[in-house]
CSV table of C-alpha atoms and ligand atoms in Angstrom, one decimal:
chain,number,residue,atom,x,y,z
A,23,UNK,CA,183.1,129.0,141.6
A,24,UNK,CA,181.4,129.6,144.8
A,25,UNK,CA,182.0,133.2,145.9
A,26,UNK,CA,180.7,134.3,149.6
A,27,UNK,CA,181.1,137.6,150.8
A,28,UNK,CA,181.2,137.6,154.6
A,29,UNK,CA,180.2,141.3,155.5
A,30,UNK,CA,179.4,143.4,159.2
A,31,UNK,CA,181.3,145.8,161.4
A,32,UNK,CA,184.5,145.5,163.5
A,33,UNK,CA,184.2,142.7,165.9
A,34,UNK,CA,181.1,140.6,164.3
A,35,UNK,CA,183.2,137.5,163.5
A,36,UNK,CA,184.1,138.5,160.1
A,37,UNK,CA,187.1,136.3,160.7
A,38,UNK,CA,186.0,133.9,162.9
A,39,UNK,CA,183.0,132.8,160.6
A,40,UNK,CA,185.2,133.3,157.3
A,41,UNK,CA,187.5,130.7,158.5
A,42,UNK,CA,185.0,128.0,159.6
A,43,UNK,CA,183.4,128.6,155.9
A,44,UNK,CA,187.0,127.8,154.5
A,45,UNK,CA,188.1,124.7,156.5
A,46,UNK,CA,184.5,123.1,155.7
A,47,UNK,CA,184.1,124.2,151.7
A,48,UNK,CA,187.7,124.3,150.9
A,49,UNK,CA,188.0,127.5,149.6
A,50,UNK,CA,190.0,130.4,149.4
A,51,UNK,CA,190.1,133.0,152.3
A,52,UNK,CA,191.0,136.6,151.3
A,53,UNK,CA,190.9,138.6,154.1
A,54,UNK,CA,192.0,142.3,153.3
A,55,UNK,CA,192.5,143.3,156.9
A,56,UNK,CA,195.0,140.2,157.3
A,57,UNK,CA,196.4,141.2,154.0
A,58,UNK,CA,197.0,144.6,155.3
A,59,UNK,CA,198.7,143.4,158.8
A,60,UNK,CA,201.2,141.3,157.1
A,61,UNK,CA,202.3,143.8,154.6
A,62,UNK,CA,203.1,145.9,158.3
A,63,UNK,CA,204.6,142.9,160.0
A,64,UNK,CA,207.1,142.1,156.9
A,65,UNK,CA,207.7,145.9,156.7
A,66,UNK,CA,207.9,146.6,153.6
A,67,UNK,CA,207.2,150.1,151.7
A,68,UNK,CA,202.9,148.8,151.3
A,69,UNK,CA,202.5,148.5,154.5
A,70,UNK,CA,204.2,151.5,156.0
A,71,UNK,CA,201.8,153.4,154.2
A,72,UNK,CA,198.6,151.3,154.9
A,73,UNK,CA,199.6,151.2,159.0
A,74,UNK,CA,199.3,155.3,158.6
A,75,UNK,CA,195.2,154.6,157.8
A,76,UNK,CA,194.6,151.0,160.0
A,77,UNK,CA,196.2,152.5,162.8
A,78,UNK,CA,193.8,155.5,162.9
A,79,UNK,CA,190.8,153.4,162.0
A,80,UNK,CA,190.9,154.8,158.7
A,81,UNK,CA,189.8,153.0,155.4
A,82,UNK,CA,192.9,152.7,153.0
A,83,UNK,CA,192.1,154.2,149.5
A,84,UNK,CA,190.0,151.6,147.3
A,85,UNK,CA,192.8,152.5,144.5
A,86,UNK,CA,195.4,150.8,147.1
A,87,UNK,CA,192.9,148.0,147.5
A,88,UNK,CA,191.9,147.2,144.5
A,89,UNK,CA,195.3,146.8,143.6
A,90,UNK,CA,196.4,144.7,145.7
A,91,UNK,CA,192.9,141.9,145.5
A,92,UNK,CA,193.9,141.6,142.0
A,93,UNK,CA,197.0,140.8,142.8
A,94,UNK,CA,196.5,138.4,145.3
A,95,UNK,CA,193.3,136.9,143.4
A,96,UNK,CA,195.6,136.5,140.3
A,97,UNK,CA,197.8,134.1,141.9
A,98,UNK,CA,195.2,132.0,143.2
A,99,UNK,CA,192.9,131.5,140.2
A,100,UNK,CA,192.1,127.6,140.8
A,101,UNK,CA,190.2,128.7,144.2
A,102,UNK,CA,186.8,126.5,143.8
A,103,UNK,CA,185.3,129.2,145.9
A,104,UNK,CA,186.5,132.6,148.0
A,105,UNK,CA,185.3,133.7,151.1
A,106,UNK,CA,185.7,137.8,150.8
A,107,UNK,CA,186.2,138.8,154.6
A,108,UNK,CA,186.5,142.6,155.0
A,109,UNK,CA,185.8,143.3,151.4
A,110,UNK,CA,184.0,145.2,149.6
A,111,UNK,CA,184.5,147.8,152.2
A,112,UNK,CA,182.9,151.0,150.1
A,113,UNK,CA,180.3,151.3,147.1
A,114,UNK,CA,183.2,151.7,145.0
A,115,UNK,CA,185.2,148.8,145.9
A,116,UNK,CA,181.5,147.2,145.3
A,117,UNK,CA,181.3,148.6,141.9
A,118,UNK,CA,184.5,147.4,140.9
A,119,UNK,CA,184.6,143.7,142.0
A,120,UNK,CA,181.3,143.4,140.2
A,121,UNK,CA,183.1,144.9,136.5
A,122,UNK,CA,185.9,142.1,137.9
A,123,UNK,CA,184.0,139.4,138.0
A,124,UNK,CA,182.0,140.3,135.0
A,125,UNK,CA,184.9,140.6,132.7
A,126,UNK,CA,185.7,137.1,134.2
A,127,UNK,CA,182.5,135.6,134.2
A,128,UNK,CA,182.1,135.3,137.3
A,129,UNK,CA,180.0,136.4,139.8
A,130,UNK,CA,179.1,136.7,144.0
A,131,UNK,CA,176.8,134.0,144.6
A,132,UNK,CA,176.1,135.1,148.1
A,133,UNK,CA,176.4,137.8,150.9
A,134,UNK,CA,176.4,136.9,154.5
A,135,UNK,CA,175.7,140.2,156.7
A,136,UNK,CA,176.5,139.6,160.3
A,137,UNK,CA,174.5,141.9,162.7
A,138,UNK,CA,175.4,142.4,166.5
A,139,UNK,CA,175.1,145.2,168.7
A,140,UNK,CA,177.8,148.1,169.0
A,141,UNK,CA,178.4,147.5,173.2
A,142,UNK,CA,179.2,143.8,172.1
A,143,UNK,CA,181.4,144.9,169.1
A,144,UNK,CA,183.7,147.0,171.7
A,145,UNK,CA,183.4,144.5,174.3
A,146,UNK,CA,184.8,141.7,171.8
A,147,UNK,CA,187.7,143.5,170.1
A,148,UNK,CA,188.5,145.5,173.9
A,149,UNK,CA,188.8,141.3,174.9
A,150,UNK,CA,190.4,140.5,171.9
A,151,UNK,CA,193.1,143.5,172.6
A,152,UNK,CA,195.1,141.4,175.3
A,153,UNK,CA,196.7,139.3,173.0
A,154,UNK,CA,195.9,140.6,169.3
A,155,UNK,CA,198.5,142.8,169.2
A,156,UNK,CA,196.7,145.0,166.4
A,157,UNK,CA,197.5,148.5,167.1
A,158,UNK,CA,193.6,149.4,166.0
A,159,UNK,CA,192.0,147.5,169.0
A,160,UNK,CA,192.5,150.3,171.2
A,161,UNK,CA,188.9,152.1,172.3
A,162,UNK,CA,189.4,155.4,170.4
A,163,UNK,CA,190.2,153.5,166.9
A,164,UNK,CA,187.6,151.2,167.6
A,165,UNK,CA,185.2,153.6,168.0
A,166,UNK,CA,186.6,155.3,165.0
A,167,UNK,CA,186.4,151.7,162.8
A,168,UNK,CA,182.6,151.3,164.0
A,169,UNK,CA,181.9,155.3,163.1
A,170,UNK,CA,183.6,154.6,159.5
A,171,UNK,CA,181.8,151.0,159.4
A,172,UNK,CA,178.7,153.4,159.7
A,173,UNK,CA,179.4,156.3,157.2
A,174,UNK,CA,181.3,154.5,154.2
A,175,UNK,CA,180.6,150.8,154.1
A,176,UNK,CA,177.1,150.1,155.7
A,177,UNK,CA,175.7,151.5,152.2
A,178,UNK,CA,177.3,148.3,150.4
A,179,UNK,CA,174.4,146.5,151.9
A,180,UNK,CA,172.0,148.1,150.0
A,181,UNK,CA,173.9,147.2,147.0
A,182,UNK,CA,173.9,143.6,147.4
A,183,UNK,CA,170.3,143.7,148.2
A,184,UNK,CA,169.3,145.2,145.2
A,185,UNK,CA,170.8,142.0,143.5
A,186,UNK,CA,168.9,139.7,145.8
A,187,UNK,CA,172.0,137.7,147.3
A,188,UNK,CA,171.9,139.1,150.6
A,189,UNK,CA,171.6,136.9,153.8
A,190,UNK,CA,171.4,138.5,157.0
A,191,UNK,CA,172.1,136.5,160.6
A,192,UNK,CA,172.5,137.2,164.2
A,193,UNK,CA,176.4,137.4,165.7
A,194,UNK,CA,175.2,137.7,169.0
A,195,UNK,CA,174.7,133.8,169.4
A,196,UNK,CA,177.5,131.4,170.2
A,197,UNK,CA,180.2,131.2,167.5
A,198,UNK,CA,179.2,127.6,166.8
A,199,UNK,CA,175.3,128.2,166.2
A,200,UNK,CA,176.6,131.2,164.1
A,201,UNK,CA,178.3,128.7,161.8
A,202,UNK,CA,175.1,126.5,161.7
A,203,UNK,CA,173.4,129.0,160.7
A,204,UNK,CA,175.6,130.5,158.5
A,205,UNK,CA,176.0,126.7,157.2
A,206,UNK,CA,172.4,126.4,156.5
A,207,UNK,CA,172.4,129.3,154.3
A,208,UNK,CA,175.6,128.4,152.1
A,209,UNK,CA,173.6,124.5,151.2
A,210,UNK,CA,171.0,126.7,149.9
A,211,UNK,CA,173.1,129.0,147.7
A,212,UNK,CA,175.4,125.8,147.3
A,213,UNK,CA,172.3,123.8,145.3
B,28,AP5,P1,189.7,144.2,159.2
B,28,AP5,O1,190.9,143.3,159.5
B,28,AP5,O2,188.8,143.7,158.2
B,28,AP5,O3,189.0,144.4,160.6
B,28,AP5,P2,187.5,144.8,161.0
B,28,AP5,O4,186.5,144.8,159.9
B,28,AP5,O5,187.6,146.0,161.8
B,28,AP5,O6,187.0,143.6,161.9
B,28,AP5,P3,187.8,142.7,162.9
B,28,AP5,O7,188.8,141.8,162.1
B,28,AP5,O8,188.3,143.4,164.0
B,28,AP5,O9,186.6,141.8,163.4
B,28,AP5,P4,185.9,140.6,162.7
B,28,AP5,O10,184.5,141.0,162.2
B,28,AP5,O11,186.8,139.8,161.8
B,28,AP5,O12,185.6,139.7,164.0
B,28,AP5,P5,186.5,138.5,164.6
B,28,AP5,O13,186.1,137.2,164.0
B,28,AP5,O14,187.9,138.9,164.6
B,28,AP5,O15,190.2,145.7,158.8
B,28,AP5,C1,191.1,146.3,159.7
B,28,AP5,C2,191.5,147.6,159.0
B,28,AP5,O16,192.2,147.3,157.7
B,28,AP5,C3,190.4,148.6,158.6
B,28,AP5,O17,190.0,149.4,159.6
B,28,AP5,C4,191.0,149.3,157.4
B,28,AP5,O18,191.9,150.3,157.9
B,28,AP5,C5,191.8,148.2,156.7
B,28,AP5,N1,191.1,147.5,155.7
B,28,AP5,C6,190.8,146.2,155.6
B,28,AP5,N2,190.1,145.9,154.5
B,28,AP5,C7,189.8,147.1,153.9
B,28,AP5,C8,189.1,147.4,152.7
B,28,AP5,N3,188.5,146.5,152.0
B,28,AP5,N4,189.1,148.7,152.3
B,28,AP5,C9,189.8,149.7,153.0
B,28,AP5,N5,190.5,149.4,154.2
B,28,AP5,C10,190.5,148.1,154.6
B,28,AP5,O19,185.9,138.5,166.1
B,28,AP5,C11,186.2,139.5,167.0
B,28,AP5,C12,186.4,138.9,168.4
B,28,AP5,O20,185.2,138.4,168.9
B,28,AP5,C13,187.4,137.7,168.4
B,28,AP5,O21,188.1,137.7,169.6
B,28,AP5,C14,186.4,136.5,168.4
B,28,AP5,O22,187.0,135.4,169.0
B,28,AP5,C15,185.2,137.0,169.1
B,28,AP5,N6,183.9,136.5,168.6
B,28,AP5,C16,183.6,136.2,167.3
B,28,AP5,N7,182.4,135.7,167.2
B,28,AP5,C17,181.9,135.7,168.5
B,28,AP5,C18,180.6,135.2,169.0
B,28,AP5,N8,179.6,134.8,168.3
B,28,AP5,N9,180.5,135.3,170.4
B,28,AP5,C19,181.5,135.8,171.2
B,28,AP5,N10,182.7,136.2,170.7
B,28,AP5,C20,182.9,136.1,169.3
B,29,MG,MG1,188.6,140.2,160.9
């Protein structure tokens, strides 16, 4: 099993890369943020509490999180491969997928880190804003979401780095040369 974690702040192309990965490799795409939003948009009791934290910019607690991966992962055990978009988020949501995967023998064969500069980041999710309808693409959450991005999940990197799995490429190309690049990288880890 082919596991990718596709990591960076608000507005990189977490999202847009993650599902390019998918459609070409086929595998699983479990994105927490989308997770989250349609938790809100079916209303139920989950996501009434998770919209008080995404709609502040907030991280939800990794208890909440952690919680519901498993649950999500358990029902989609035959996935040749996952793209991880959004997650891990903090050391400890780091800490525990690796016990996870361990336990299952299983393990993250790659980490994709997606740099680009914070005036791009704004400008992209500000754009995105007209017609995302997410209620943190609003400047002051955003600015909020890259300030978090900074303080609590930035340190993950280190992590990964320590275990020798971490790739890092330039967002601020084209989305298509990007995903070459990004491409290149997975046939290496893929052989
Ligand atoms: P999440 O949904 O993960 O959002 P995010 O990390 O803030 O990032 P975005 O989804 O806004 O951006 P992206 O990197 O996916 O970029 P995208 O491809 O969309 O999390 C939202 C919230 O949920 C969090 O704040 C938190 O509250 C909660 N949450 C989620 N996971 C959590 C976790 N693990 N723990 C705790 N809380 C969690 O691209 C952005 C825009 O730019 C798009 O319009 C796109 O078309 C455009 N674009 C992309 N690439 C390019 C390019 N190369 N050139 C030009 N434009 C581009
Ligand atoms: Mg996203």
């Amino acid at each position: 099993m082919f596991n990718v974690i596709v990591f960076g702040p608000p507005g990189c192309g977490k999202g847009t890369q993650s599902v390019r990965i998918v459609e070409k490799h086929h595998f699983l795409h479990l994105s927490t943020g989308d997770l989250f939003r349609e938790e809100i948009k079916e209303k139920t009791a989950l996501g009434d509490i998770v919209s008080k934290f995404i709609d502040r910019g907030l991280l939800i607690p990794d208890s909440i999180v952690m919680r519901e991966l498993y649950r999500y992962a358990l029902m989609h055990q035959d996935a040749k491969g996952i793209v991880l978009d959004g997650f891990p988020r903090t050391l400890i949501q780091a800490e525990a997928l690796d016990k996870v995967f361990f336990k299952k023998k299983l393990k993250i064969s790659l980490v994709i880190s997606i740099e680009v500069e914070e005036e791009e980041l704004q400008r992209r999710i500000l754009s995105r804003a007209e017609d995302s309808g997410r209620s943190d693409d609003k400047l002051e959450v955003i600015k909020k979401r890259i300030e978090i991005y900074h303080k609590q999940t930035k340190p993950v990197i280190d992590f990964y780095k320590k275990h020798h799995i971490l790739e890092t490429v330039s967002g601020m190309e084209e989305k298509d040369i990007v995903a070459q690049k990004i491409d290149l990288i997975i046939k290496k880890y893929l052989k």
